[in-house]
mmCIF file with all atom_site columns, C-alpha atoms in Angstrom:
data_model
loop_
_atom_site.group_PDB
_atom_site.id
_atom_site.type_symbol
_atom_site.label_atom_id
_atom_site.label_alt_id
_atom_site.label_comp_id
_atom_site.label_asym_id
_atom_site.label_entity_id
_atom_site.label_seq_id
_atom_site.pdbx_PDB_ins_code
_atom_site.Cartn_x
_atom_site.Cartn_y
_atom_site.Cartn_z
_atom_site.occupancy
_atom_site.B_iso_or_equiv
_atom_site.pdbx_formal_charge
_atom_site.auth_seq_id
_atom_site.auth_comp_id
_atom_site.auth_asym_id
_atom_site.auth_atom_id
_atom_site.pdbx_PDB_model_num
ATOM 1   C CA . MET A 1 1   ? 62.869 84.853  147.226 1.00 97.00 ? 278 MET A CA 1
ATOM 2   C CA . HIS A 1 2   ? 64.861 85.828  144.178 1.00 97.00 ? 279 HIS A CA 1
ATOM 3   C CA . ALA A 1 3   ? 63.983 88.541  141.619 1.00 98.00 ? 280 ALA A CA 1
ATOM 4   C CA . MET A 1 4   ? 64.900 88.362  137.939 1.00 98.00 ? 281 MET A CA 1
ATOM 5   C CA . GLN A 1 5   ? 64.290 90.528  134.877 1.00 98.00 ? 282 GLN A CA 1
ATOM 6   C CA . TYR A 1 6   ? 65.461 90.896  131.309 1.00 98.00 ? 283 TYR A CA 1
ATOM 7   C CA . GLU A 1 7   ? 64.642 93.758  128.988 1.00 97.00 ? 284 GLU A CA 1
ATOM 8   C CA . LEU A 1 8   ? 64.206 93.582  125.235 1.00 97.00 ? 285 LEU A CA 1
ATOM 9   C CA . THR A 1 9   ? 64.371 97.125  123.889 1.00 97.00 ? 286 THR A CA 1
ATOM 10  C CA . LEU A 1 10  ? 62.848 97.099  120.431 1.00 97.00 ? 287 LEU A CA 1
ATOM 11  C CA . PRO A 1 11  ? 63.076 99.509  117.471 1.00 97.00 ? 288 PRO A CA 1
ATOM 12  C CA . ALA A 1 12  ? 61.085 102.741 117.708 1.00 96.00 ? 289 ALA A CA 1
ATOM 13  C CA . ASP A 1 13  ? 58.783 101.644 114.867 1.00 96.00 ? 290 ASP A CA 1
ATOM 14  C CA . TYR A 1 14  ? 58.291 98.084  116.197 1.00 97.00 ? 291 TYR A CA 1
ATOM 15  C CA . ASP A 1 15  ? 54.668 96.924  116.165 1.00 97.00 ? 292 ASP A CA 1
ATOM 16  C CA . MET A 1 16  ? 54.036 96.206  119.847 1.00 98.00 ? 293 MET A CA 1
ATOM 17  C CA . ASP A 1 17  ? 50.962 94.180  118.914 1.00 98.00 ? 294 ASP A CA 1
ATOM 18  C CA . VAL A 1 18  ? 53.501 91.466  118.024 1.00 97.00 ? 295 VAL A CA 1
ATOM 19  C CA . ILE A 1 19  ? 54.461 91.352  121.729 1.00 98.00 ? 296 ILE A CA 1
ATOM 20  C CA . ARG A 1 20  ? 50.815 91.347  122.808 1.00 98.00 ? 297 ARG A CA 1
ATOM 21  C CA . ALA A 1 21  ? 50.106 88.432  120.453 1.00 98.00 ? 298 ALA A CA 1
ATOM 22  C CA . ARG A 1 22  ? 53.196 86.554  121.669 1.00 97.00 ? 299 ARG A CA 1
ATOM 23  C CA . VAL A 1 23  ? 52.121 86.849  125.305 1.00 98.00 ? 300 VAL A CA 1
ATOM 24  C CA . ALA A 1 24  ? 48.549 85.838  124.419 1.00 97.00 ? 301 ALA A CA 1
ATOM 25  C CA . ARG A 1 25  ? 49.973 82.759  122.678 1.00 96.00 ? 302 ARG A CA 1
ATOM 26  C CA . VAL A 1 26  ? 52.612 81.626  125.228 1.00 95.00 ? 303 VAL A CA 1
ATOM 27  C CA . GLY A 1 27  ? 51.883 83.442  128.499 1.00 96.00 ? 304 GLY A CA 1
ATOM 28  C CA . HIS A 1 28  ? 49.980 80.534  129.980 1.00 97.00 ? 305 HIS A CA 1
ATOM 29  C CA . LEU A 1 29  ? 53.009 78.204  129.694 1.00 96.00 ? 306 LEU A CA 1
ATOM 30  C CA . LEU A 1 30  ? 54.337 79.332  133.089 1.00 97.00 ? 307 LEU A CA 1
ATOM 31  C CA . ASP A 1 31  ? 50.965 79.305  134.872 1.00 98.00 ? 308 ASP A CA 1
ATOM 32  C CA . ASP A 1 32  ? 51.984 76.133  136.721 1.00 97.00 ? 309 ASP A CA 1
ATOM 33  C CA . TRP A 1 33  ? 55.801 76.419  136.711 1.00 98.00 ? 310 TRP A CA 1
ATOM 34  C CA . GLU A 1 34  ? 57.314 74.765  139.774 1.00 97.00 ? 311 GLU A CA 1
ATOM 35  C CA . GLY A 1 35  ? 59.321 77.189  141.911 1.00 98.00 ? 312 GLY A CA 1
ATOM 36  C CA . LEU A 1 36  ? 57.855 80.349  140.359 1.00 98.00 ? 313 LEU A CA 1
ATOM 37  C CA . GLY A 1 37  ? 56.205 82.838  142.700 1.00 98.00 ? 314 GLY A CA 1
ATOM 38  C CA . PHE A 1 38  ? 55.046 84.942  139.773 1.00 98.00 ? 315 PHE A CA 1
ATOM 39  C CA . LYS A 1 39  ? 56.044 86.201  136.362 1.00 98.00 ? 316 LYS A CA 1
ATOM 40  C CA . THR A 1 40  ? 54.650 89.456  135.079 1.00 98.00 ? 317 THR A CA 1
ATOM 41  C CA . TYR A 1 41  ? 54.713 89.912  131.316 1.00 98.00 ? 318 TYR A CA 1
ATOM 42  C CA . LEU A 1 42  ? 55.509 93.625  131.070 1.00 98.00 ? 319 LEU A CA 1
ATOM 43  C CA . MET A 1 43  ? 55.562 96.021  128.161 1.00 98.00 ? 320 MET A CA 1
ATOM 44  C CA . ARG A 1 44  ? 56.292 99.697  127.600 1.00 97.00 ? 321 ARG A CA 1
ATOM 45  C CA . GLU A 1 45  ? 55.286 101.442 124.406 1.00 97.00 ? 322 GLU A CA 1
ATOM 46  C CA . ARG A 1 46  ? 57.140 104.447 123.002 1.00 97.00 ? 323 ARG A CA 1
ATOM 47  C CA . GLY A 1 47  ? 55.121 107.638 123.518 1.00 95.00 ? 324 GLY A CA 1
ATOM 48  C CA . VAL A 1 48  ? 52.664 106.010 125.946 1.00 95.00 ? 325 VAL A CA 1
ATOM 49  C CA . ASN A 1 49  ? 52.710 106.899 129.671 1.00 91.00 ? 326 ASN A CA 1
ATOM 50  C CA . GLY A 1 50  ? 56.014 108.731 129.301 1.00 92.00 ? 327 GLY A CA 1
ATOM 51  C CA . SER A 1 51  ? 57.990 105.829 127.821 1.00 95.00 ? 328 SER A CA 1
ATOM 52  C CA . ALA A 1 52  ? 60.806 106.768 125.437 1.00 96.00 ? 329 ALA A CA 1
ATOM 53  C CA . VAL A 1 53  ? 61.191 103.170 124.231 1.00 97.00 ? 330 VAL A CA 1
ATOM 54  C CA . ASN A 1 54  ? 59.356 100.105 123.031 1.00 98.00 ? 331 ASN A CA 1
ATOM 55  C CA . GLN A 1 55  ? 60.262 97.374  125.470 1.00 98.00 ? 332 GLN A CA 1
ATOM 56  C CA . TYR A 1 56  ? 59.280 93.894  126.563 1.00 98.00 ? 333 TYR A CA 1
ATOM 57  C CA . ALA A 1 57  ? 60.582 93.345  130.099 1.00 98.00 ? 334 ALA A CA 1
ATOM 58  C CA . PRO A 1 58  ? 59.206 90.366  132.081 1.00 98.00 ? 335 PRO A CA 1
ATOM 59  C CA . PHE A 1 59  ? 59.793 90.497  135.846 1.00 98.00 ? 336 PHE A CA 1
ATOM 60  C CA . TYR A 1 60  ? 59.918 87.357  138.008 1.00 98.00 ? 337 TYR A CA 1
ATOM 61  C CA . LEU A 1 61  ? 59.854 86.519  141.707 1.00 98.00 ? 338 LEU A CA 1
ATOM 62  C CA . TRP A 1 62  ? 61.089 82.978  142.306 1.00 98.00 ? 339 TRP A CA 1
ATOM 63  C CA . ASN A 1 63  ? 60.402 80.779  145.317 1.00 97.00 ? 340 ASN A CA 1
ATOM 64  C CA . THR A 1 64  ? 63.264 78.436  144.474 1.00 97.00 ? 341 THR A CA 1
ATOM 65  C CA . MET A 1 65  ? 66.588 78.602  142.671 1.00 96.00 ? 342 MET A CA 1
ATOM 66  C CA . GLU A 1 66  ? 65.756 75.223  141.101 1.00 97.00 ? 343 GLU A CA 1
ATOM 67  C CA . GLY A 1 67  ? 62.661 76.710  139.451 1.00 97.00 ? 344 GLY A CA 1
ATOM 68  C CA . MET A 1 68  ? 64.632 79.662  138.104 1.00 97.00 ? 345 MET A CA 1
ATOM 69  C CA . ASN A 1 69  ? 67.491 77.481  136.871 1.00 97.00 ? 346 ASN A CA 1
ATOM 70  C CA . THR A 1 70  ? 65.091 75.051  135.194 1.00 97.00 ? 347 THR A CA 1
ATOM 71  C CA . PHE A 1 71  ? 63.530 78.018  133.382 1.00 97.00 ? 348 PHE A CA 1
ATOM 72  C CA . LEU A 1 72  ? 66.899 79.417  132.279 1.00 97.00 ? 349 LEU A CA 1
ATOM 73  C CA . TRP A 1 73  ? 68.718 76.163  131.444 1.00 96.00 ? 350 TRP A CA 1
ATOM 74  C CA . GLY A 1 74  ? 65.864 73.738  130.754 1.00 91.00 ? 351 GLY A CA 1
ATOM 75  C CA . GLY A 1 75  ? 64.673 75.187  127.461 1.00 86.00 ? 352 GLY A CA 1
ATOM 76  C CA . ALA A 1 76  ? 61.901 77.700  128.248 1.00 93.00 ? 353 ALA A CA 1
ATOM 77  C CA . PHE A 1 77  ? 64.232 80.725  128.083 1.00 96.00 ? 354 PHE A CA 1
ATOM 78  C CA . GLN A 1 78  ? 65.641 79.486  124.776 1.00 94.00 ? 355 GLN A CA 1
ATOM 79  C CA . GLY A 1 79  ? 62.467 80.641  123.009 1.00 92.00 ? 356 GLY A CA 1
ATOM 80  C CA . VAL A 1 80  ? 63.163 84.265  123.946 1.00 94.00 ? 357 VAL A CA 1
ATOM 81  C CA . SER A 1 81  ? 66.813 83.878  122.917 1.00 95.00 ? 358 SER A CA 1
ATOM 82  C CA . ASN A 1 82  ? 65.833 82.332  119.576 1.00 94.00 ? 359 ASN A CA 1
ATOM 83  C CA . ASP A 1 83  ? 63.328 85.075  118.754 1.00 93.00 ? 360 ASP A CA 1
ATOM 84  C CA . PHE A 1 84  ? 65.119 88.184  120.047 1.00 94.00 ? 361 PHE A CA 1
ATOM 85  C CA . GLY A 1 85  ? 68.738 87.236  120.795 1.00 95.00 ? 362 GLY A CA 1
ATOM 86  C CA . ARG A 1 86  ? 69.982 86.305  124.260 1.00 96.00 ? 363 ARG A CA 1
ATOM 87  C CA . PRO A 1 87  ? 69.301 89.214  126.640 1.00 97.00 ? 364 PRO A CA 1
ATOM 88  C CA . SER A 1 88  ? 71.262 90.048  129.751 1.00 97.00 ? 365 SER A CA 1
ATOM 89  C CA . VAL A 1 89  ? 69.335 88.641  132.736 1.00 98.00 ? 366 VAL A CA 1
ATOM 90  C CA . ARG A 1 90  ? 69.423 90.782  135.882 1.00 97.00 ? 367 ARG A CA 1
ATOM 91  C CA . GLN A 1 91  ? 69.079 89.079  139.280 1.00 97.00 ? 368 GLN A CA 1
ATOM 92  C CA . TRP A 1 92  ? 68.476 90.479  142.755 1.00 98.00 ? 369 TRP A CA 1
ATOM 93  C CA . SER A 1 93  ? 68.323 88.835  146.194 1.00 97.00 ? 370 SER A CA 1
ATOM 94  C CA . GLY A 1 94  ? 64.939 89.287  147.828 1.00 97.00 ? 371 GLY A CA 1
ATOM 95  C CA . LEU A 1 95  ? 64.571 91.748  150.696 1.00 98.00 ? 372 LEU A CA 1
ATOM 96  C CA . SER A 1 96  ? 60.807 91.869  151.241 1.00 98.00 ? 373 SER A CA 1
ATOM 97  C CA . TYR A 1 97  ? 57.435 90.997  149.779 1.00 98.00 ? 374 TYR A CA 1
ATOM 98  C CA . GLU A 1 98  ? 53.962 92.195  150.752 1.00 98.00 ? 375 GLU A CA 1
ATOM 99  C CA . GLU A 1 99  ? 50.497 91.730  149.314 1.00 98.00 ? 376 GLU A CA 1
ATOM 100 C CA . GLY A 1 100 ? 48.139 94.653  148.890 1.00 98.00 ? 377 GLY A CA 1
ATOM 101 C CA . GLY A 1 101 ? 44.438 95.018  149.476 1.00 96.00 ? 378 GLY A CA 1
ATOM 102 C CA . THR A 1 102 ? 43.633 94.137  145.858 1.00 96.00 ? 379 THR A CA 1
ATOM 103 C CA . VAL A 1 103 ? 45.763 90.976  145.665 1.00 96.00 ? 380 VAL A CA 1
ATOM 104 C CA . ASP A 1 104 ? 42.807 89.001  144.298 1.00 95.00 ? 381 ASP A CA 1
ATOM 105 C CA . ARG A 1 105 ? 42.181 91.448  141.446 1.00 97.00 ? 382 ARG A CA 1
ATOM 106 C CA . PRO A 1 106 ? 44.022 91.397  138.102 1.00 96.00 ? 383 PRO A CA 1
ATOM 107 C CA . ALA A 1 107 ? 47.182 93.497  137.924 1.00 98.00 ? 384 ALA A CA 1
ATOM 108 C CA . ARG A 1 108 ? 47.070 95.884  134.981 1.00 97.00 ? 385 ARG A CA 1
ATOM 109 C CA . TRP A 1 109 ? 50.135 98.064  135.663 1.00 98.00 ? 386 TRP A CA 1
ATOM 110 C CA . ALA A 1 110 ? 53.563 97.641  137.215 1.00 98.00 ? 387 ALA A CA 1
ATOM 111 C CA . VAL A 1 111 ? 56.110 100.108 138.529 1.00 98.00 ? 388 VAL A CA 1
ATOM 112 C CA . ARG A 1 112 ? 59.811 99.354  138.724 1.00 98.00 ? 389 ARG A CA 1
ATOM 113 C CA . ARG A 1 113 ? 62.281 101.688 140.393 1.00 98.00 ? 390 ARG A CA 1
ATOM 114 C CA . ARG A 1 114 ? 65.987 100.962 140.473 1.00 97.00 ? 391 ARG A CA 1
ATOM 115 C CA . GLN A 1 115 ? 68.324 102.992 142.647 1.00 96.00 ? 392 GLN A CA 1
ATOM 116 C CA . GLN A 1 116 ? 71.952 102.814 143.658 1.00 97.00 ? 393 GLN A CA 1
ATOM 117 C CA . VAL A 1 117 ? 72.789 101.906 147.249 1.00 97.00 ? 394 VAL A CA 1
ATOM 118 C CA . PRO A 1 118 ? 74.776 104.947 148.444 1.00 95.00 ? 395 PRO A CA 1
ATOM 119 C CA . LYS A 1 119 ? 78.390 104.327 149.418 1.00 94.00 ? 396 LYS A CA 1
ATOM 120 C CA . GLY A 1 120 ? 79.286 104.872 153.036 1.00 94.00 ? 397 GLY A CA 1
ATOM 121 C CA . GLU A 1 121 ? 75.734 104.342 154.289 1.00 93.00 ? 398 GLU A CA 1
ATOM 122 C CA . GLU A 1 122 ? 74.788 101.786 156.928 1.00 96.00 ? 399 GLU A CA 1
ATOM 123 C CA . LEU A 1 123 ? 73.500 98.746  154.996 1.00 97.00 ? 400 LEU A CA 1
ATOM 124 C CA . ALA A 1 124 ? 71.174 97.516  157.749 1.00 96.00 ? 401 ALA A CA 1
ATOM 125 C CA . GLU A 1 125 ? 69.414 100.875 157.840 1.00 96.00 ? 402 GLU A CA 1
ATOM 126 C CA . LEU A 1 126 ? 69.113 101.105 154.045 1.00 96.00 ? 403 LEU A CA 1
ATOM 127 C CA . MET A 1 127 ? 67.695 97.606  153.770 1.00 96.00 ? 404 MET A CA 1
ATOM 128 C CA . ALA A 1 128 ? 65.229 98.315  156.590 1.00 97.00 ? 405 ALA A CA 1
ATOM 129 C CA . ASP A 1 129 ? 64.125 101.402 154.639 1.00 97.00 ? 406 ASP A CA 1
ATOM 130 C CA . ALA A 1 130 ? 63.583 99.211  151.553 1.00 97.00 ? 407 ALA A CA 1
ATOM 131 C CA . VAL A 1 131 ? 61.390 96.885  153.636 1.00 98.00 ? 408 VAL A CA 1
ATOM 132 C CA . GLY A 1 132 ? 59.438 99.912  154.856 1.00 98.00 ? 409 GLY A CA 1
ATOM 133 C CA . GLU A 1 133 ? 58.936 101.106 151.288 1.00 98.00 ? 410 GLU A CA 1
ATOM 134 C CA . THR A 1 134 ? 57.549 97.679  150.347 1.00 98.00 ? 411 THR A CA 1
ATOM 135 C CA . GLU A 1 135 ? 55.054 97.933  153.204 1.00 98.00 ? 412 GLU A CA 1
ATOM 136 C CA . ARG A 1 136 ? 54.079 101.484 152.158 1.00 98.00 ? 413 ARG A CA 1
ATOM 137 C CA . LEU A 1 137 ? 53.533 100.503 148.524 1.00 98.00 ? 414 LEU A CA 1
ATOM 138 C CA . ALA A 1 138 ? 51.438 97.459  149.444 1.00 98.00 ? 415 ALA A CA 1
ATOM 139 C CA . GLY A 1 139 ? 49.259 99.644  151.653 1.00 98.00 ? 416 GLY A CA 1
ATOM 140 C CA . GLU A 1 140 ? 48.352 102.089 148.877 1.00 97.00 ? 417 GLU A CA 1
ATOM 141 C CA . ASP A 1 141 ? 44.973 102.052 147.144 1.00 97.00 ? 418 ASP A CA 1
ATOM 142 C CA . GLY A 1 142 ? 44.985 99.684  144.166 1.00 97.00 ? 419 GLY A CA 1
ATOM 143 C CA . ALA A 1 143 ? 48.180 97.843  145.137 1.00 98.00 ? 420 ALA A CA 1
ATOM 144 C CA . VAL A 1 144 ? 48.213 94.150  144.270 1.00 98.00 ? 421 VAL A CA 1
ATOM 145 C CA . CYS A 1 145 ? 51.651 93.470  145.753 1.00 98.00 ? 422 CYS A CA 1
ATOM 146 C CA . ALA A 1 146 ? 55.096 94.991  146.258 1.00 98.00 ? 423 ALA A CA 1
ATOM 147 C CA . ALA A 1 147 ? 58.623 93.666  146.573 1.00 98.00 ? 424 ALA A CA 1
ATOM 148 C CA . ALA A 1 148 ? 62.160 94.913  147.136 1.00 98.00 ? 425 ALA A CA 1
ATOM 149 C CA . ALA A 1 149 ? 65.407 93.208  146.221 1.00 98.00 ? 426 ALA A CA 1
ATOM 150 C CA . VAL A 1 150 ? 69.116 94.053  145.991 1.00 98.00 ? 427 VAL A CA 1
ATOM 151 C CA . ASP A 1 151 ? 71.910 93.295  143.528 1.00 97.00 ? 428 ASP A CA 1
ATOM 152 C CA . THR A 1 152 ? 75.068 93.174  145.651 1.00 96.00 ? 429 THR A CA 1
ATOM 153 C CA . ALA A 1 153 ? 77.402 93.103  142.625 1.00 96.00 ? 430 ALA A CA 1
ATOM 154 C CA . ARG A 1 154 ? 76.142 96.485  141.409 1.00 97.00 ? 431 ARG A CA 1
ATOM 155 C CA . TRP A 1 155 ? 74.786 97.652  144.784 1.00 97.00 ? 432 TRP A CA 1
ATOM 156 C CA . GLU A 1 156 ? 71.422 98.423  143.298 1.00 97.00 ? 433 GLU A CA 1
ATOM 157 C CA . LEU A 1 157 ? 67.983 98.240  144.917 1.00 98.00 ? 434 LEU A CA 1
ATOM 158 C CA . VAL A 1 158 ? 64.907 97.427  142.904 1.00 98.00 ? 435 VAL A CA 1
ATOM 159 C CA . HIS A 1 159 ? 61.392 98.222  144.103 1.00 98.00 ? 436 HIS A CA 1
ATOM 160 C CA . PHE A 1 160 ? 58.648 96.464  142.156 1.00 98.00 ? 437 PHE A CA 1
ATOM 161 C CA . SER A 1 161 ? 54.902 96.807  142.560 1.00 98.00 ? 438 SER A CA 1
ATOM 162 C CA . LEU A 1 162 ? 51.755 95.664  140.756 1.00 98.00 ? 439 LEU A CA 1
ATOM 163 C CA . TRP A 1 163 ? 48.611 97.785  140.504 1.00 98.00 ? 440 TRP A CA 1
ATOM 164 C CA . THR A 1 164 ? 45.001 97.578  139.385 1.00 97.00 ? 441 THR A CA 1
ATOM 165 C CA . HIS A 1 165 ? 45.072 101.143 137.967 1.00 94.00 ? 442 HIS A CA 1
ATOM 166 C CA . GLU A 1 166 ? 47.494 103.259 135.927 1.00 86.00 ? 443 GLU A CA 1
ATOM 167 C CA . SER A 1 167 ? 47.896 105.993 138.571 1.00 89.00 ? 444 SER A CA 1
ATOM 168 C CA . PRO A 1 168 ? 49.907 104.187 141.273 1.00 93.00 ? 445 PRO A CA 1
ATOM 169 C CA . LYS A 1 169 ? 51.432 106.030 144.196 1.00 92.00 ? 446 LYS A CA 1
ATOM 170 C CA . ALA A 1 170 ? 54.895 104.781 143.286 1.00 95.00 ? 447 ALA A CA 1
ATOM 171 C CA . ASP A 1 171 ? 57.879 106.400 141.614 1.00 95.00 ? 448 ASP A CA 1
ATOM 172 C CA . GLY A 1 172 ? 59.549 104.640 138.718 1.00 96.00 ? 449 GLY A CA 1
ATOM 173 C CA . GLU A 1 173 ? 58.971 103.297 135.256 1.00 96.00 ? 450 GLU A CA 1
ATOM 174 C CA . LEU A 1 174 ? 55.380 102.351 134.435 1.00 97.00 ? 451 LEU A CA 1
ATOM 175 C CA . PHE A 1 175 ? 54.733 99.123  132.518 1.00 98.00 ? 452 PHE A CA 1
ATOM 176 C CA . GLU A 1 176 ? 51.556 97.621  131.143 1.00 97.00 ? 453 GLU A CA 1
ATOM 177 C CA . VAL A 1 177 ? 50.918 94.118  132.493 1.00 98.00 ? 454 VAL A CA 1
ATOM 178 C CA . LEU A 1 178 ? 49.919 91.768  129.683 1.00 98.00 ? 455 LEU A CA 1
ATOM 179 C CA . HIS A 1 179 ? 49.628 88.589  131.780 1.00 98.00 ? 456 HIS A CA 1
ATOM 180 C CA . VAL A 1 180 ? 50.585 87.265  135.219 1.00 98.00 ? 457 VAL A CA 1
ATOM 181 C CA . SER A 1 181 ? 51.600 83.657  135.826 1.00 98.00 ? 458 SER A CA 1
ATOM 182 C CA . ALA A 1 182 ? 51.432 83.169  139.591 1.00 98.00 ? 459 ALA A CA 1
ATOM 183 C CA . PRO A 1 183 ? 51.604 79.471  140.484 1.00 98.00 ? 460 PRO A CA 1
ATOM 184 C CA . GLY A 1 184 ? 53.506 80.021  143.734 1.00 97.00 ? 461 GLY A CA 1
ATOM 185 C CA . ARG A 1 185 ? 52.510 83.531  144.794 1.00 97.00 ? 462 ARG A CA 1
ATOM 186 C CA . GLY A 1 186 ? 50.894 82.119  147.936 1.00 95.00 ? 463 GLY A CA 1
ATOM 187 C CA . ARG A 1 187 ? 54.222 80.545  148.901 1.00 96.00 ? 464 ARG A CA 1
ATOM 188 C CA . LEU A 1 188 ? 56.240 83.773  148.679 1.00 97.00 ? 465 LEU A CA 1
ATOM 189 C CA . GLY A 1 189 ? 57.283 84.676  152.201 1.00 95.00 ? 466 GLY A CA 1
ATOM 190 C CA . ARG A 1 190 ? 55.700 87.901  153.468 1.00 97.00 ? 467 ARG A CA 1
ATOM 191 C CA . GLY A 1 191 ? 57.684 90.672  155.042 1.00 97.00 ? 468 GLY A CA 1
ATOM 192 C CA . ARG A 1 192 ? 61.415 90.903  155.556 1.00 96.00 ? 469 ARG A CA 1
ATOM 193 C CA . GLN A 1 193 ? 63.437 88.074  154.009 1.00 95.00 ? 470 GLN A CA 1
ATOM 194 C CA . TRP A 1 194 ? 66.206 87.851  156.627 1.00 91.00 ? 471 TRP A CA 1
#
């Protein structure tokens, strides 16, 4: 499992209905993408749910590197680059994935929390804690799924979870989910990824 995200921070007066219309128009194009666990089309709107910015920030979990590379280099990602400029694409190695009790219901909200891996700490223990946090999140009421991943270049953990309601029991930035393409969600390995 491999996590990926890019963020497009837009002007404060940007009409976010443009993003909603874009996702309504093209969101289905990845509904059967080979190698994709799921893509969540995420948006934050300035002044809504504590967001200071307007942002479009899709988050992906990939089953295969080939699927991710085909997306990035095969032309699909070029549309985003053409319309908004080429964003920096963050990538994390998967640590854990769990499905929640509402996995068959539509995700409406997402929470992403990034945190630095403290220097001098035992990595095995920290990664085990991240796995435990994934299990906790997935067990909460309204959880669709939860994942944890790590960027070993920046030593950063990311916790990501999808929810059916806008009051999740998760700390982090809250995003509205506009669409979910999940062709390979059933093939994402559950639990610890090592």
